[in-house]
């Protein structure tokens, strides 16, 4: 499955993305508000996880390709999480710093949300965000998510933003009424 937006293509990850992904995940800016820069081995584990979800036809991360230069500039898509004892599907995103503040994460996240609700018919998606991560909070808001609660996730203070399919359907119905 591939998702297309005006400036981006979101396609499934492939084995050969390892070099570029490892380069990005070794960068502290790309890895802000996570566990810090990853080694190539750690990135390989992450990539294998995404590929295994693809193979199992489970919601997975997409490689984000910038149409302007056909480059892989980050990822946006689904992660399988357990939050306060409940299984959740998260929309997560990271972009190369050079591409920040151009609305690209929002463009990608909206496409992923629409895919979640329109195609996969997921009842609910969340985003887990460190309270200090203001750009990411803004992306979640622009993606129609509502702040649900603050919790502790993997030892870090974490805001849970959530959006339900029901809400999304209502908002779309409103749009079509105007
Ligand atoms: C979070 C991230 C994906 C956002 O990507 P992006 O393409 O720059 O996001 P967008 O351009 O769509 O939106 C960013 C918004 O944050 C705002 N913003 C940026 N820096 C900000 C700051 N320091 N304080 C407040 N708002 C800020 C921008 O103005 C914009 O909002 P606006 O459209 O209302 O003006 C990117 O910063 C990133 O990859 N960060 C490192 C990884 C990360 O934190 N991922 C999220 C983990 S939960």
GROMACS .gro file of C-alpha atoms and ligand atoms in nm:
model
  226
    1UNK     CA    1   0.000   0.000   0.000
    2UNK     CA    2   0.134   0.342  -0.095
    3UNK     CA    3  -0.006   0.678   0.017
    4UNK     CA    4   0.033   0.992  -0.192
    5UNK     CA    5   0.010   1.357  -0.089
    6UNK     CA    6   0.092   1.669  -0.292
    7UNK     CA    7   0.459   1.672  -0.180
    8UNK     CA    8   0.518   1.321  -0.047
    9UNK     CA    9   0.501   0.955  -0.128
   10UNK     CA   10   0.462   0.718   0.167
   11UNK     CA   11   0.568   0.370   0.064
   12UNK     CA   12   0.646   0.048   0.253
   13UNK     CA   13   1.005   0.018   0.380
   14UNK     CA   14   1.248  -0.211   0.197
   15UNK     CA   15   1.570  -0.389   0.304
   16UNK     CA   16   1.777  -0.149   0.096
   17UNK     CA   17   1.656   0.154   0.298
   18UNK     CA   18   1.897   0.050   0.576
   19UNK     CA   19   2.184   0.281   0.472
   20UNK     CA   20   1.979   0.601   0.461
   21UNK     CA   21   1.768   0.506   0.763
   22UNK     CA   22   2.080   0.425   0.968
   23UNK     CA   23   2.229   0.762   0.871
   24UNK     CA   24   1.914   0.945   0.983
   25UNK     CA   25   1.874   0.748   1.306
   26UNK     CA   26   2.236   0.819   1.400
   27UNK     CA   27   2.147   1.189   1.407
   28UNK     CA   28   2.050   1.343   1.745
   29UNK     CA   29   1.804   1.590   1.584
   30UNK     CA   30   1.617   1.310   1.405
   31UNK     CA   31   1.607   1.114   1.731
   32UNK     CA   32   1.498   1.405   1.955
   33UNK     CA   33   1.265   1.304   2.240
   34UNK     CA   34   1.351   0.937   2.202
   35UNK     CA   35   1.638   0.726   2.328
   36UNK     CA   36   1.907   0.926   2.147
   37UNK     CA   37   2.103   0.833   1.835
   38UNK     CA   38   2.087   0.468   1.723
   39UNK     CA   39   2.370   0.248   1.601
   40UNK     CA   40   2.333   0.076   1.264
   41UNK     CA   41   2.253  -0.249   1.449
   42UNK     CA   42   1.974  -0.081   1.647
   43UNK     CA   43   1.835   0.070   1.326
   44UNK     CA   44   1.852  -0.271   1.159
   45UNK     CA   45   1.634  -0.410   1.441
   46UNK     CA   46   1.383  -0.128   1.393
   47UNK     CA   47   1.375  -0.179   1.015
   48UNK     CA   48   1.327  -0.556   1.058
   49UNK     CA   49   1.033  -0.485   1.288
   50UNK     CA   50   0.869  -0.261   1.023
   51UNK     CA   51   0.935  -0.524   0.751
   52UNK     CA   52   0.789  -0.803   0.965
   53UNK     CA   53   0.472  -0.599   1.022
   54UNK     CA   54   0.449  -0.543   0.645
   55UNK     CA   55   0.482  -0.915   0.583
   56UNK     CA   56   0.216  -0.993   0.840
   57UNK     CA   57  -0.009  -0.728   0.679
   58UNK     CA   58  -0.023  -0.537   1.006
   59UNK     CA   59  -0.029  -0.156   1.028
   60UNK     CA   60   0.334  -0.046   0.986
   61UNK     CA   61   0.561   0.250   0.930
   62UNK     CA   62   0.596   0.408   0.586
   63UNK     CA   63   0.914   0.543   0.431
   64UNK     CA   64   0.852   0.912   0.358
   65UNK     CA   65   0.982   1.014   0.015
   66UNK     CA   66   1.003   1.383  -0.081
   67UNK     CA   67   0.873   1.415  -0.437
   68UNK     CA   68   1.095   1.718  -0.500
   69UNK     CA   69   1.414   1.508  -0.505
   70UNK     CA   70   1.290   1.149  -0.463
   71UNK     CA   71   1.486   1.123  -0.135
   72UNK     CA   72   1.392   0.924   0.176
   73UNK     CA   73   1.347   1.201   0.436
   74UNK     CA   74   1.203   1.011   0.733
   75UNK     CA   75   0.920   0.790   0.843
   76UNK     CA   76   0.556   0.826   0.933
   77UNK     CA   77   0.309   0.552   1.010
   78UNK     CA   78   0.193   0.304   1.267
   79UNK     CA   79   0.355   0.159   1.579
   80UNK     CA   80   0.205  -0.105   1.807
   81UNK     CA   81   0.216   0.012   2.168
   82UNK     CA   82   0.093  -0.086   2.510
   83UNK     CA   83  -0.012   0.221   2.711
   84UNK     CA   84  -0.127   0.184   3.072
   85UNK     CA   85  -0.204  -0.182   3.004
   86UNK     CA   86  -0.407  -0.117   2.686
   87UNK     CA   87  -0.301  -0.209   2.332
   88UNK     CA   88  -0.299   0.097   2.108
   89UNK     CA   89  -0.197   0.187   1.755
   90UNK     CA   90   0.019   0.495   1.743
   91UNK     CA   91   0.085   0.731   1.454
   92UNK     CA   92   0.453   0.824   1.485
   93UNK     CA   93   0.677   1.043   1.269
   94UNK     CA   94   1.034   1.166   1.237
   95UNK     CA   95   1.179   1.376   0.957
   96UNK     CA   96   1.530   1.484   0.861
   97UNK     CA   97   1.590   1.827   1.014
   98UNK     CA   98   1.638   1.992   0.676
   99UNK     CA   99   1.267   1.929   0.607
  100UNK     CA  100   1.123   2.060   0.936
  101UNK     CA  101   0.869   2.345   0.957
  102UNK     CA  102   0.734   2.312   0.605
  103UNK     CA  103   0.414   2.133   0.705
  104UNK     CA  104   0.550   1.800   0.579
  105UNK     CA  105   0.499   1.596   0.898
  106UNK     CA  106   0.140   1.722   0.914
  107UNK     CA  107   0.086   1.632   0.547
  108UNK     CA  108   0.222   1.280   0.610
  109UNK     CA  109   0.038   1.228   0.940
  110UNK     CA  110  -0.297   1.332   0.789
  111UNK     CA  111  -0.254   1.083   0.504
  112UNK     CA  112  -0.173   0.810   0.758
  113UNK     CA  113  -0.475   0.904   0.973
  114UNK     CA  114  -0.708   0.898   0.670
  115UNK     CA  115  -0.563   0.559   0.574
  116UNK     CA  116  -0.621   0.433   0.930
  117UNK     CA  117  -0.985   0.532   0.933
  118UNK     CA  118  -1.090   0.504   0.566
  119UNK     CA  119  -0.902   0.189   0.458
  120UNK     CA  120  -0.801   0.000   0.772
  121UNK     CA  121  -1.116   0.104   0.961
  122UNK     CA  122  -0.923   0.128   1.289
  123UNK     CA  123  -1.152   0.246   1.571
  124UNK     CA  124  -0.886   0.472   1.726
  125UNK     CA  125  -0.529   0.593   1.686
  126UNK     CA  126  -0.306   0.777   1.931
  127UNK     CA  127   0.017   0.974   1.932
  128UNK     CA  128   0.256   0.957   2.229
  129UNK     CA  129   0.443   1.282   2.277
  130UNK     CA  130   0.685   1.423   2.536
  131UNK     CA  131   0.525   1.737   2.690
  132UNK     CA  132   0.827   1.948   2.584
  133UNK     CA  133   0.803   1.838   2.220
  134UNK     CA  134   0.608   2.142   2.100
  135UNK     CA  135   0.645   2.081   1.723
  136UNK     CA  136   0.514   1.725   1.760
  137UNK     CA  137   0.223   1.841   1.979
  138UNK     CA  138   0.135   2.089   1.708
  139UNK     CA  139   0.143   1.817   1.440
  140UNK     CA  140  -0.093   1.602   1.651
  141UNK     CA  141  -0.332   1.897   1.691
  142UNK     CA  142  -0.320   1.975   1.319
  143UNK     CA  143  -0.390   1.604   1.263
  144UNK     CA  144  -0.722   1.643   1.448
  145UNK     CA  145  -0.606   1.469   1.764
  146UNK     CA  146  -0.728   1.562   2.111
  147UNK     CA  147  -0.516   1.560   2.424
  148UNK     CA  148  -0.651   1.275   2.635
  149UNK     CA  149  -0.419   1.246   2.933
  150UNK     CA  150  -0.064   1.257   3.061
  151UNK     CA  151   0.098   0.930   3.160
  152UNK     CA  152   0.439   0.769   3.200
  153UNK     CA  153   0.551   0.569   2.897
  154UNK     CA  154   0.879   0.376   2.908
  155UNK     CA  155   0.981   0.590   3.206
  156UNK     CA  156   0.915   0.927   3.037
  157UNK     CA  157   0.635   1.178   3.100
  158UNK     CA  158   0.412   1.137   2.794
  159UNK     CA  159   0.103   1.305   2.656
  160UNK     CA  160  -0.153   1.076   2.495
  161UNK     CA  161  -0.324   1.242   2.198
  162UNK     CA  162  -0.610   1.041   2.048
  163UNK     CA  163  -0.850   1.044   1.759
  164UNK     CA  164  -1.140   0.808   1.695
  165UNK     CA  165  -1.289   0.693   1.367
  166UNK     CA  166  -1.629   0.811   1.489
  167UNK     CA  167  -1.495   1.164   1.543
  168UNK     CA  168  -1.321   1.158   1.207
  169UNK     CA  169  -1.640   1.048   1.028
  170UNK     CA  170  -1.837   1.328   1.198
  171UNK     CA  171  -1.580   1.590   1.102
  172UNK     CA  172  -1.586   1.473   0.741
  173UNK     CA  173  -1.966   1.484   0.736
  174UNK     CA  174  -1.948   1.845   0.870
  175UNK     CA  175  -1.700   1.939   0.596
  176UNK     CA  176  -1.933   1.804   0.328
  177UNK     CA  177  -2.227   1.999   0.473
  178UNK     CA  178  -2.062   2.339   0.423
  179LIG     C1  179   0.808   1.662   1.508
  179LIG     C2  180   0.846   1.676   1.361
  179LIG     C3  181   0.818   1.545   1.287
  179LIG     C4  182   0.761   1.788   1.301
  179LIG     O1  183   0.782   1.791   1.162
  179LIG     P1  184   0.751   1.920   1.074
  179LIG     O2  185   0.743   1.874   0.931
  179LIG     O3  186   0.845   2.026   1.106
  179LIG     O4  187   0.606   1.958   1.124
  179LIG     P2  188   0.507   2.064   1.057
  179LIG     O5  189   0.586   2.161   0.977
  179LIG     O6  190   0.397   1.989   0.990
  179LIG     O7  191   0.445   2.135   1.186
  179LIG     C5  192   0.530   2.185   1.288
  179LIG     C6  193   0.454   2.283   1.373
  179LIG     O8  194   0.526   2.306   1.495
  179LIG     C7  195   0.550   2.445   1.510
  179LIG     N1  196   0.677   2.460   1.582
  179LIG     C8  197   0.801   2.435   1.538
  179LIG     N2  198   0.891   2.462   1.634
  179LIG     C9  199   0.820   2.503   1.742
  179LIG    C10  200   0.856   2.545   1.872
  179LIG     N3  201   0.983   2.548   1.913
  179LIG     N4  202   0.758   2.582   1.957
  179LIG    C11  203   0.628   2.580   1.919
  179LIG     N5  204   0.588   2.539   1.795
  179LIG    C12  205   0.683   2.502   1.709
  179LIG    C13  206   0.554   2.497   1.368
  179LIG     O9  207   0.534   2.637   1.366
  179LIG    C14  208   0.438   2.419   1.307
  179LIG    O10  209   0.312   2.467   1.350
  179LIG     P3  210   0.223   2.571   1.262
  179LIG    O11  211   0.193   2.503   1.133
  179LIG    O12  212   0.104   2.596   1.346
  179LIG    O13  213   0.309   2.694   1.239
  179LIG    C15  214   0.994   1.712   1.342
  179LIG    O14  215   1.022   1.825   1.421
  179LIG    C16  216   1.088   1.600   1.388
  179LIG    O15  217   1.118   1.508   1.312
  179LIG     N6  218   1.136   1.608   1.515
  179LIG    C17  219   1.226   1.509   1.572
  179LIG    C18  220   1.155   1.378   1.596
  179LIG    C19  221   1.031   1.391   1.679
  179LIG    O16  222   1.025   1.464   1.776
  179LIG     N7  223   0.928   1.316   1.639
  179LIG    C20  224   0.802   1.312   1.710
  179LIG    C21  225   0.812   1.222   1.825
  179LIG     S1  226   0.658   1.220   1.917
   0.00000   0.00000   0.00000
